[in-house]
mmCIF file of C-alpha atoms and ligand atoms in Angstrom:
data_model
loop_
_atom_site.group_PDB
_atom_site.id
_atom_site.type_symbol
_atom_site.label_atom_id
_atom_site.label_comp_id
_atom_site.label_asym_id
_atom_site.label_seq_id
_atom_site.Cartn_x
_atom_site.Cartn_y
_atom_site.Cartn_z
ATOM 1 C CA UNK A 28 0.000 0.000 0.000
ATOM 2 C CA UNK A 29 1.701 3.157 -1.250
ATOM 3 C CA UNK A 30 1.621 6.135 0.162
ATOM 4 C CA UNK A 31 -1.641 8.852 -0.716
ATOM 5 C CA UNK A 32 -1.441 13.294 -0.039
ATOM 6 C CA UNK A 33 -4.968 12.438 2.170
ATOM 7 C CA UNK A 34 -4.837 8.865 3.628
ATOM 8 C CA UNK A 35 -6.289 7.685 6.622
ATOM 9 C CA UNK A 36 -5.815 4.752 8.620
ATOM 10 C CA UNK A 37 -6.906 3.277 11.875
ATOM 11 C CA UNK A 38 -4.670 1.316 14.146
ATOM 12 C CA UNK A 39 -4.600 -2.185 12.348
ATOM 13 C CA UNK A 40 -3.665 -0.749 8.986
ATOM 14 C CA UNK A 41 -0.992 1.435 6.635
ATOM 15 C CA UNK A 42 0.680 4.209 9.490
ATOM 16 C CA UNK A 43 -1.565 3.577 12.024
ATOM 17 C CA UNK A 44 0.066 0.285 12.285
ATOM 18 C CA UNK A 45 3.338 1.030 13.267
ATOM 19 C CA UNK A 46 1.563 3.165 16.269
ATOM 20 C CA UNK A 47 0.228 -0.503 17.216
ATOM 21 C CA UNK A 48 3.863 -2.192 16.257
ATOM 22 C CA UNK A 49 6.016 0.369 18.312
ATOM 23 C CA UNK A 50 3.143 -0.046 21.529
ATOM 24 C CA UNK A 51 4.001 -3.849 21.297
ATOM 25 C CA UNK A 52 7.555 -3.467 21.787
ATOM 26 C CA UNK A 53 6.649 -1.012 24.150
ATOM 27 C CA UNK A 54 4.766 -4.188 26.216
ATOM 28 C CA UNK A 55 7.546 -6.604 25.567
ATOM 29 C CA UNK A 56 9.575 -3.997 26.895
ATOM 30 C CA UNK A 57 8.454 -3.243 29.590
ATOM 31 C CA UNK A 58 8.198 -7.189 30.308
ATOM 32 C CA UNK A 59 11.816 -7.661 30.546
ATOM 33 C CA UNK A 60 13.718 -8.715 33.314
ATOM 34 C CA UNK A 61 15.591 -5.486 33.990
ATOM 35 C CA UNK A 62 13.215 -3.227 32.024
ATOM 36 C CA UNK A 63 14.240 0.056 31.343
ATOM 37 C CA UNK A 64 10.658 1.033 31.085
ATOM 38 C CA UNK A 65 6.967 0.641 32.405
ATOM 39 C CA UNK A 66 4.464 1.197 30.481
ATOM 40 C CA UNK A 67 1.361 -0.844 31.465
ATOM 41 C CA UNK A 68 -1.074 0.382 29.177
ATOM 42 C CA UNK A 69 0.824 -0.863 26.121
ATOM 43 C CA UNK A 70 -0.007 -4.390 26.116
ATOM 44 C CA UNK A 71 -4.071 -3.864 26.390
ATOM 45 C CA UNK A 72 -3.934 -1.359 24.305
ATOM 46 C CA UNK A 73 -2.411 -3.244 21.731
ATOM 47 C CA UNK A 74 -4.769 -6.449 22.504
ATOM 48 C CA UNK A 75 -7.508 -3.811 21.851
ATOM 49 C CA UNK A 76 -6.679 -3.610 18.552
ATOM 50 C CA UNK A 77 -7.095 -7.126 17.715
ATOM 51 C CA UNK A 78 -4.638 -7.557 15.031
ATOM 52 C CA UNK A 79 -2.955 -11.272 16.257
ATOM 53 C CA UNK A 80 0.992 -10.370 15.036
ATOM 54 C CA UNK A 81 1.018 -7.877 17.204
ATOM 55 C CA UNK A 82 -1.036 -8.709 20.356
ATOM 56 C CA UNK A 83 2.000 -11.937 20.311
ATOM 57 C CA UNK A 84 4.513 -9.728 19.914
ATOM 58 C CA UNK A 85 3.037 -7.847 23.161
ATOM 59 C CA UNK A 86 2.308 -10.840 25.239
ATOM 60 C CA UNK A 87 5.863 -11.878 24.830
ATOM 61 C CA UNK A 88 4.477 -15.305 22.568
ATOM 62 C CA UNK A 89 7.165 -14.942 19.746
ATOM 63 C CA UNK A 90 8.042 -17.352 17.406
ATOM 64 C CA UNK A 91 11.574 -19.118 17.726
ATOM 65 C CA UNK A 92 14.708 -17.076 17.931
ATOM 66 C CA UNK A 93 16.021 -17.532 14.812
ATOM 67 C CA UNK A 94 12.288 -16.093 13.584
ATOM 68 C CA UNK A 95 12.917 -13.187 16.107
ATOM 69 C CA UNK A 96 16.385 -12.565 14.919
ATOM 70 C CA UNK A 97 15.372 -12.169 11.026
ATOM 71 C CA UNK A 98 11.866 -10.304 12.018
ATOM 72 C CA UNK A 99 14.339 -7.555 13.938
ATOM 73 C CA UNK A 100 12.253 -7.825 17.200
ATOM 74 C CA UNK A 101 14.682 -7.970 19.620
ATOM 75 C CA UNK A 102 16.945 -5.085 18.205
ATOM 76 C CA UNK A 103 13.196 -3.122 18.078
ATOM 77 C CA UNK A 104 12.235 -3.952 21.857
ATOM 78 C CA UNK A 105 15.576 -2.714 22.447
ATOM 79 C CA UNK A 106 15.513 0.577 20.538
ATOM 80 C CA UNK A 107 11.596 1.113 21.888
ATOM 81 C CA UNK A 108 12.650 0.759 25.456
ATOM 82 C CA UNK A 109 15.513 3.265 25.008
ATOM 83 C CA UNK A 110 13.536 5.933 22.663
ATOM 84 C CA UNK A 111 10.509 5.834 25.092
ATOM 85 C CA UNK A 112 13.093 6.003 28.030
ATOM 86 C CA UNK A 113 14.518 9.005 26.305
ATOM 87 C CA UNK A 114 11.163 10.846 25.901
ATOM 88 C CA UNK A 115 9.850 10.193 29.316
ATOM 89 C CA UNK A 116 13.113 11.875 30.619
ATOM 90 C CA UNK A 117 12.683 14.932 28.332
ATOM 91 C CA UNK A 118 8.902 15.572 29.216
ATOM 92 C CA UNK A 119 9.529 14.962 33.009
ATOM 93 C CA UNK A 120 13.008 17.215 32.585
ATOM 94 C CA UNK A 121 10.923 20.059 30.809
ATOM 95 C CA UNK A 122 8.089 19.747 33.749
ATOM 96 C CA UNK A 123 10.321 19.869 36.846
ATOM 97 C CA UNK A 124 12.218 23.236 35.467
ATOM 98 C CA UNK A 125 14.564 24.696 33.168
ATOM 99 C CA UNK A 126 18.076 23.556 33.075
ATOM 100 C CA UNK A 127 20.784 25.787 34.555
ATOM 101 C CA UNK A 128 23.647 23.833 33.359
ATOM 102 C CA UNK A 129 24.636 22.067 30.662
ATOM 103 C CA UNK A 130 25.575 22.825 26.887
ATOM 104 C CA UNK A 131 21.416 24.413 26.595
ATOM 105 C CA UNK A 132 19.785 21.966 24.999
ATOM 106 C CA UNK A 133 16.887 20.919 26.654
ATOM 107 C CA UNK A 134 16.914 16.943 27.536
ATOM 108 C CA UNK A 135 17.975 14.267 29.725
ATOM 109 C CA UNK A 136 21.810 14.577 29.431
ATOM 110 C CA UNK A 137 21.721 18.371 30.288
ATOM 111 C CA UNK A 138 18.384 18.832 32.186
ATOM 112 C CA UNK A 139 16.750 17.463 35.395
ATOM 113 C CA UNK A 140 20.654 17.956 37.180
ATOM 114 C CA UNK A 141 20.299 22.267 38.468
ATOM 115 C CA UNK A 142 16.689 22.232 37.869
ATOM 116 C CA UNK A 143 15.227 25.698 39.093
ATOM 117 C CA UNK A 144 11.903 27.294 39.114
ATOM 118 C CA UNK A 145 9.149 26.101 37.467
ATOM 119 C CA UNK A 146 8.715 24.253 34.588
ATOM 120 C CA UNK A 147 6.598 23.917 31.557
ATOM 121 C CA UNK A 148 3.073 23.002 31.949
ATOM 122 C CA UNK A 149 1.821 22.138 28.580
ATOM 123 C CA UNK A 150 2.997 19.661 26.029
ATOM 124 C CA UNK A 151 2.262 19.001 23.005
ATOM 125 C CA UNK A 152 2.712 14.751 21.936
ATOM 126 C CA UNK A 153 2.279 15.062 18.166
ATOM 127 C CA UNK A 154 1.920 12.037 16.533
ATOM 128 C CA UNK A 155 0.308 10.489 20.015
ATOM 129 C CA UNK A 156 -0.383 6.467 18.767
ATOM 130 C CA UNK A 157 -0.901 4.418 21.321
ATOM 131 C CA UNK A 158 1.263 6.308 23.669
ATOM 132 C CA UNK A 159 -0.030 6.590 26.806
ATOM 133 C CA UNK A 160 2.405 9.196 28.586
ATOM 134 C CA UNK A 161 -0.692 11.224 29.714
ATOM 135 C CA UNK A 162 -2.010 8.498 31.337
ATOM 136 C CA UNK A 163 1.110 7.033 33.051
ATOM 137 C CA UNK A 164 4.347 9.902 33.811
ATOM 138 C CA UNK A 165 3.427 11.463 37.347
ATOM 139 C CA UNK A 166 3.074 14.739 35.655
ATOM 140 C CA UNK A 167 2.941 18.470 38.236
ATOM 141 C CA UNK A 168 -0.721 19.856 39.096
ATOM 142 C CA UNK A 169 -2.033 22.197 36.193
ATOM 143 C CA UNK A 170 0.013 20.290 33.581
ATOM 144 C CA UNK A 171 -1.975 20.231 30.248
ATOM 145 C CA UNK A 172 -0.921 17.518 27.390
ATOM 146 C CA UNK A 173 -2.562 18.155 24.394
ATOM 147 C CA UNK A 174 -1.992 14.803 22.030
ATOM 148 C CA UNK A 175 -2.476 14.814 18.189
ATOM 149 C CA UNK A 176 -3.108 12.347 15.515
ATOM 150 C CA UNK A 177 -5.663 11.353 13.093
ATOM 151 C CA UNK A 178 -9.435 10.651 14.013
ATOM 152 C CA UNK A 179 -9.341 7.137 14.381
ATOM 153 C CA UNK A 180 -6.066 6.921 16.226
ATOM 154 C CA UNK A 181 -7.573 9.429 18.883
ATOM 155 C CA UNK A 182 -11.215 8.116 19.378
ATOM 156 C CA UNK A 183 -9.782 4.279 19.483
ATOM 157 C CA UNK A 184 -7.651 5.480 22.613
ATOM 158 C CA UNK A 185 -9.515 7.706 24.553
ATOM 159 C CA UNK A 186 -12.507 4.932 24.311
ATOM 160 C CA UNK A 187 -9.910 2.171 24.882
ATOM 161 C CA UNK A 188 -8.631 3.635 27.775
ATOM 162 C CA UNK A 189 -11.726 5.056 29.469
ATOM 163 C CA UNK A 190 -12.970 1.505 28.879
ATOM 164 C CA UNK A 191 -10.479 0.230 31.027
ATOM 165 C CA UNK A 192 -11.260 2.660 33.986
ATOM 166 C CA UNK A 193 -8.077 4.348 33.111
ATOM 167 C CA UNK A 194 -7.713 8.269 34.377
ATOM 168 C CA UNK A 195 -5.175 10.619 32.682
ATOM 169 C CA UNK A 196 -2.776 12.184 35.650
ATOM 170 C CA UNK A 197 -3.042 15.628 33.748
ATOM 171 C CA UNK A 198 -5.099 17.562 31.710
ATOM 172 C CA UNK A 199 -5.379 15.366 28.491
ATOM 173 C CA UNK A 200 -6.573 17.365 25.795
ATOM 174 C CA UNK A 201 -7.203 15.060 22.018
ATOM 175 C CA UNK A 202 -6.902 16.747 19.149
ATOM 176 C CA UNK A 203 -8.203 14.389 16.239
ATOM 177 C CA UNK A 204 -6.238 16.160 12.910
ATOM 178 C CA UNK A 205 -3.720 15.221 10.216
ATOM 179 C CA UNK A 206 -0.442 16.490 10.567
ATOM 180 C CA UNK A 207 -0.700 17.833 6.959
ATOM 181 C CA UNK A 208 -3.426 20.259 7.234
ATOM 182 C CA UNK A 209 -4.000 23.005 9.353
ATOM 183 C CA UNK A 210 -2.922 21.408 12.863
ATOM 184 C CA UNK A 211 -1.974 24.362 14.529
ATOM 185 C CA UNK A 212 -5.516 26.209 14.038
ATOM 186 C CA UNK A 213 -6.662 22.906 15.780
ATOM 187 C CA UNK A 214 -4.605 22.816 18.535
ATOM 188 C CA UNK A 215 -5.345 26.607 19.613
ATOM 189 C CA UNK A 216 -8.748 25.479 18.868
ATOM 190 C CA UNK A 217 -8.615 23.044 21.753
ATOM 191 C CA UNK A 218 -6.905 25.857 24.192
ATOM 192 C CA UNK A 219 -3.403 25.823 23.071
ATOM 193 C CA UNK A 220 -1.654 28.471 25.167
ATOM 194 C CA UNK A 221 0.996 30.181 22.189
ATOM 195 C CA UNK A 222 2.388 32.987 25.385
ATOM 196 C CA UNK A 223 2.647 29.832 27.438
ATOM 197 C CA UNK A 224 6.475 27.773 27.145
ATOM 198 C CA UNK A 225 5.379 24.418 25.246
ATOM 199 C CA UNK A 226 7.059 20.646 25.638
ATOM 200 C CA UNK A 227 7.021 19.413 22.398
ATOM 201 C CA UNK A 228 7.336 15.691 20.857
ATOM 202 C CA UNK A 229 7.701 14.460 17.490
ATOM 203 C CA UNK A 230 8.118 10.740 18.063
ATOM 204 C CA UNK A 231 8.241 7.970 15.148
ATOM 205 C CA UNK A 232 6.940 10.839 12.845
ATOM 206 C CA UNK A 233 8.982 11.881 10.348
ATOM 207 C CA UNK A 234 9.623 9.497 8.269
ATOM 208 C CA UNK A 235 5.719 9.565 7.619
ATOM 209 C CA UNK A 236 5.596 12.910 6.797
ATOM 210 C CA UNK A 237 7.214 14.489 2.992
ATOM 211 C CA UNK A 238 10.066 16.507 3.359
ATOM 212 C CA UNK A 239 7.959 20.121 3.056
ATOM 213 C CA UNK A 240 5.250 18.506 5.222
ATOM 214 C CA UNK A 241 8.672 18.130 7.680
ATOM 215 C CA UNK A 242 9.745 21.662 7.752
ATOM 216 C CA UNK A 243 6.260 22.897 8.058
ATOM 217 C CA UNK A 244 5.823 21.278 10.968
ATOM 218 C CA UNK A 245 9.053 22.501 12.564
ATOM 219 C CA UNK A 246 7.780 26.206 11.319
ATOM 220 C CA UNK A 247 4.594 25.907 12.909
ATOM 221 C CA UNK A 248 6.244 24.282 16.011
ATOM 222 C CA UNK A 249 8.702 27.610 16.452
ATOM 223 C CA UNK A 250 5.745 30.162 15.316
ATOM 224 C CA UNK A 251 3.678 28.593 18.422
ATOM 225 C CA UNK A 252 6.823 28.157 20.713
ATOM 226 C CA UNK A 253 7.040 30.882 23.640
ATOM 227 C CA UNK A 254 10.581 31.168 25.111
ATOM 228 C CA UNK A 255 11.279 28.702 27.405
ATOM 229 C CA UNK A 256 9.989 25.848 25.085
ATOM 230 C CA UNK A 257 11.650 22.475 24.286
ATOM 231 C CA UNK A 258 10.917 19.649 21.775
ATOM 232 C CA UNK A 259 12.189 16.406 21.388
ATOM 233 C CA UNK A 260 12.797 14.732 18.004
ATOM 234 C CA UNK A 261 13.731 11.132 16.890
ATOM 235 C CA UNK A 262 15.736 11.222 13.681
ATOM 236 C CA UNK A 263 16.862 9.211 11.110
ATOM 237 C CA UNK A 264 20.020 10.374 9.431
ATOM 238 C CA UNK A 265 20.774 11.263 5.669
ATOM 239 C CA UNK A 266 22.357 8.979 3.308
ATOM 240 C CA UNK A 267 23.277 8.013 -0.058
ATOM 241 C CA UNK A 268 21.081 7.115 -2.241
ATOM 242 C CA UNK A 269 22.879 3.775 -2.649
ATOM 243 C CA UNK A 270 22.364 3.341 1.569
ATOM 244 C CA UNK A 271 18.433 3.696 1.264
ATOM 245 C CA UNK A 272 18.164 1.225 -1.769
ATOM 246 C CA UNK A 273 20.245 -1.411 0.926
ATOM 247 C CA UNK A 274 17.849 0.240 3.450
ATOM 248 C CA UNK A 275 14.475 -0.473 1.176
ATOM 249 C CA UNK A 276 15.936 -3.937 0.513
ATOM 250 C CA UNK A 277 16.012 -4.951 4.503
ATOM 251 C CA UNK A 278 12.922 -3.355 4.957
ATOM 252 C CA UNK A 279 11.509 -5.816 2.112
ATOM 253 C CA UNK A 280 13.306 -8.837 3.727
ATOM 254 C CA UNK A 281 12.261 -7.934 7.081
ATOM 255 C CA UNK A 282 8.121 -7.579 5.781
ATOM 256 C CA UNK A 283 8.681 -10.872 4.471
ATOM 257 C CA UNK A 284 9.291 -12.750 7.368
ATOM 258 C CA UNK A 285 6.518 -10.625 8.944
ATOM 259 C CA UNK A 286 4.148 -12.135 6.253
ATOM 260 C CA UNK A 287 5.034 -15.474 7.323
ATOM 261 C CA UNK A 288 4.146 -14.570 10.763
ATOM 262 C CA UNK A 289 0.648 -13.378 9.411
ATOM 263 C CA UNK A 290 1.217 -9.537 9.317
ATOM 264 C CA UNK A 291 1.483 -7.947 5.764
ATOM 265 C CA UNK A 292 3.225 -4.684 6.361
ATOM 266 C CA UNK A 293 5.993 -2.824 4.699
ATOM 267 C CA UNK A 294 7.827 0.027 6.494
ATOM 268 C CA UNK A 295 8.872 0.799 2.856
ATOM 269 C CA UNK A 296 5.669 1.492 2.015
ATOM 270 C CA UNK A 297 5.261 4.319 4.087
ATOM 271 C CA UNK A 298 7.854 5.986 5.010
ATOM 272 C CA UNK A 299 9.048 8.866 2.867
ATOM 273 C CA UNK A 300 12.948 8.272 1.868
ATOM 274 C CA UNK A 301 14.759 10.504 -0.486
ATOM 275 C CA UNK A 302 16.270 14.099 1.012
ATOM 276 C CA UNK A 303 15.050 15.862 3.361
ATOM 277 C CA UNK A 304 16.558 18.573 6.043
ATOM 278 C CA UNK A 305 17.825 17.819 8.825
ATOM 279 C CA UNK A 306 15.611 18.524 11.611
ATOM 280 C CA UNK A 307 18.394 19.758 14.499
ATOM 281 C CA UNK A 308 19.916 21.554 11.461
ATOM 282 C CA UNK A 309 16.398 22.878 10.153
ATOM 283 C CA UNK A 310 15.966 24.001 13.795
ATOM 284 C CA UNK A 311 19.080 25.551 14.480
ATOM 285 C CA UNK A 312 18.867 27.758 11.905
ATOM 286 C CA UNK A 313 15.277 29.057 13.253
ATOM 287 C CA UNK A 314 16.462 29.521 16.612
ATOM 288 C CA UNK A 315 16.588 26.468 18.439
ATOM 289 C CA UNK A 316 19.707 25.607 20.781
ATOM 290 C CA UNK A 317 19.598 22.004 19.562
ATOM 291 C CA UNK A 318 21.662 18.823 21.848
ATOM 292 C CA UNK A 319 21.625 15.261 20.506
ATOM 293 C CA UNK A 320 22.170 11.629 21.806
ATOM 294 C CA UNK A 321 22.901 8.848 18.937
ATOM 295 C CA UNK A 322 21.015 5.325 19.500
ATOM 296 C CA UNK A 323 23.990 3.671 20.755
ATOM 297 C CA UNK A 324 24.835 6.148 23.160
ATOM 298 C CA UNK A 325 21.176 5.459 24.887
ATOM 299 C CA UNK A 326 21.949 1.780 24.549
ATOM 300 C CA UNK A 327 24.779 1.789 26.271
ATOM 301 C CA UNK A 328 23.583 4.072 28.939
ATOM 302 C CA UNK A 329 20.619 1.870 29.229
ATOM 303 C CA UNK A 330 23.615 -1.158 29.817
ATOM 304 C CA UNK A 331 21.786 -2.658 26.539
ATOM 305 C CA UNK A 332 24.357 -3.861 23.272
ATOM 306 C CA UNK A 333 25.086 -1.501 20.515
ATOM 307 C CA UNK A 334 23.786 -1.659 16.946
ATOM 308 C CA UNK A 335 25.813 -2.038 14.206
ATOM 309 C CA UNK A 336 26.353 1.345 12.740
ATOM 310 C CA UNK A 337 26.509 0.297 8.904
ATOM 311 C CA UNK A 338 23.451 0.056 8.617
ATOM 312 C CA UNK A 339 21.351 4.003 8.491
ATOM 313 C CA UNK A 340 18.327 2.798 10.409
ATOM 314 C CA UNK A 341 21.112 1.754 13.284
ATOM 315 C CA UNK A 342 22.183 5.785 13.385
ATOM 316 C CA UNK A 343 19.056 7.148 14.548
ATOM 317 C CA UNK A 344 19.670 9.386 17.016
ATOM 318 C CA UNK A 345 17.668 11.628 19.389
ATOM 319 C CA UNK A 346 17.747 15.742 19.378
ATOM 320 C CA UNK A 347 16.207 18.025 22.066
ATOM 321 C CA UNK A 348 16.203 21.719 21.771
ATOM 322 C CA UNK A 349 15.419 24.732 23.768
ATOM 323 C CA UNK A 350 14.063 27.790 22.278
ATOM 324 C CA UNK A 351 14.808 31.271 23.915
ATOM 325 C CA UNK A 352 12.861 33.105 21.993
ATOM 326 C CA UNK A 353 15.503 34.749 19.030
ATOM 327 C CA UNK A 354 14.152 33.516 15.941
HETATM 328 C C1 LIG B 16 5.308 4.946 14.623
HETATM 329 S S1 LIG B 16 3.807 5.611 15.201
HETATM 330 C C2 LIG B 16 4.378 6.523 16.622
HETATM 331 C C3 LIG B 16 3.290 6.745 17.620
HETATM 332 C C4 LIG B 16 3.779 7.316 18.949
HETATM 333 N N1 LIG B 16 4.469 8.561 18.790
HETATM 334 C C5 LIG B 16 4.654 6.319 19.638
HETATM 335 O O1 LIG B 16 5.889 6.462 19.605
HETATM 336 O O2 LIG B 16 4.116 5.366 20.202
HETATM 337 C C6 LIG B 16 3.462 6.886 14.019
HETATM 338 C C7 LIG B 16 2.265 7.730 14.400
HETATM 339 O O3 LIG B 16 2.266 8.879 13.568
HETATM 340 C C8 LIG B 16 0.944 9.178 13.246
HETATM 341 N N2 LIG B 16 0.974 9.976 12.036
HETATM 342 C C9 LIG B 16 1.784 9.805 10.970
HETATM 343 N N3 LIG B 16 1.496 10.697 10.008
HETATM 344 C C10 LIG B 16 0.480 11.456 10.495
HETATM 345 C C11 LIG B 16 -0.272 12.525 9.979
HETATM 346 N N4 LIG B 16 -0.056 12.995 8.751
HETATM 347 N N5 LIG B 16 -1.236 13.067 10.757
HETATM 348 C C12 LIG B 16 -1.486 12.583 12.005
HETATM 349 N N6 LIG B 16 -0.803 11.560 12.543
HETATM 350 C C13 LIG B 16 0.155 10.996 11.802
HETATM 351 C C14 LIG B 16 0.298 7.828 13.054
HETATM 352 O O4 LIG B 16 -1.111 7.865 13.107
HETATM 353 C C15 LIG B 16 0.916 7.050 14.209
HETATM 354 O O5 LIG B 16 0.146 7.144 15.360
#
């Protein structure tokens, strides 16, 4: 399934999917024997959605290892406990108070350590999934998390959750909207505070937006950013053209041995390769002091192994900015 300027999707299918996928490693994850994270919400959430690949990747009933080693899933638990780790640490960082030390940037290396004064108290999860961060980080009093993503995304969470008894432990504020059109007028719409500093998250996004769709995101994130604002970004680095046929090629291998496993989903498919900028680059330039952590930094941090950094979707890497207000 290729790619459309207006698709939609719900959980089980096209991008929606990898919301579901990236929630199941999130439950395996958090499963582990020295987990790095806790997210409890992940594996019903994911049962929710009914789709059987995925509920057994969640429940911990893989196949064999040699099936788990060609499917990628251990390397992806891996990477899911560290990147969720990572944004946890920034949104709790950027509610306990600004950084006084540190090289600026606003995340976990440099933040949390001289905290002073108060912090932000609205965020901004774009791209929300199945990520239940307003449900489960032991967010301040008056903290307001406004979470974005299309329709069905939304309404299947909120419903999923409430069904479940489950209370958000801030202000949770949906905004049901594609993050091609006009997101921003939505998200004042719904009582987005533009004076007020902003916590921002763009998490497993964009690669699923186009390259313009990219930068005018980051725009409309710095036009709505008050001094004092962070954001937190998950990238995937440039590379030869040659590197993303190899890249398409594993991504091919890998669906296949999904298939066998009854799931018939391409990564491929839907993310947008070619050029693009780069997004602590992009926001530099507008403003932004920007700090990054490479994937095998975290890893090791988190006392997990290292990826092998041939291969470009092993160099993702993690920026997190502050904004002071000079654009
Ligand atoms: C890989 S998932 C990541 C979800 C969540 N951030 C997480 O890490 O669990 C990608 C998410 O991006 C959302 N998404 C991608 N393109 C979008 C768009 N144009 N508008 C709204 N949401 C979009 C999908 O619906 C999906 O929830």
């Amino acid at each position: 399934m290729t790619r459309t300027d207006n698709d939609t999707w719900d959980l089980a299918s096209s991008v929606g999917a990898t919301a579901t996928l990236v929630a199941a490693a999130r439950a395996a994850a958090s499963r582990e024997a020295d987990p790095l994270i806790d997210d409890p919400f992940a594996e019903p959430l994911v049962r929710a959605v009914g789709v059987e690949f995925f509920t057994r990747l969640a429940s911990g009933a893989l196949p064999t290892p040699d099936d788990q080693a060609a499917m990628g899933v251990s390397r992806m638990i891996d990477s899911m406990a560290v990147r969720t780790k990572f944004f946890d640490e920034f949104f709790l960082a950027g509610a306990a108070g600004p950084a006084t030390s540190g090289a600026g940037a606003a995340g976990p290396a440099t933040s949390g350590a001289g905290a002073a004064g108060p912090g932000v108290r609205q965020a901004v999860i774009l791209a929300s999934g199945l990520d239940a961060r307003a449900y489960r980080l032991d967010w301040p009093d008056g903290m307001v998390v406004f979470e974005i993503d299309q329709p069905e995304v939304i309404a299947f969470k909120t419903e999923t959750l409430a069904g479940y008894g489950a209370a958000p432990g801030c202000e949770r504020r949906a905004v049901a909207v594609d993050l091609r059109d006009d997101w921003a007028g939505a998200l004042r719409a719904a009582g987005f505070d533009p004076q007020a500093p902003t916590a921002w998250s763009a998490e497993g996004l964009l690669g699923y937006l186009p390259p313009e769709a990219q930068d005018r995101l980051l725009d409309a994130i710095t036009e709505l950013s008050a001094p004092g604002s962070r954001v937190a970004i998950d990238c995937v680095p440039r590379s030869s053209q040659e590197k993303q046929d190899e890249s398409r090629k594993r991504m091919e291998a890998t669906a296949e041995h999904w298939r066998d496993q009854g799931l018939d989903l391409n990564f491929g498919d839907l993310v947008y390769l070619g050029d693009r900028n780069e997004p602590g680059a992009y926001l530099s330039s507008h403003g932004w002091q920007v700090g990054s952590a490479s994937i095998n930094e975290l890893l090791s941090a988190g006392g997990r192994a290292t990826f092998d950094e041939d291969e470009p979707m092993n160099q993702l890497y993690y920026i997190s900015a502050s904004y002071g207000g000079a654009r």
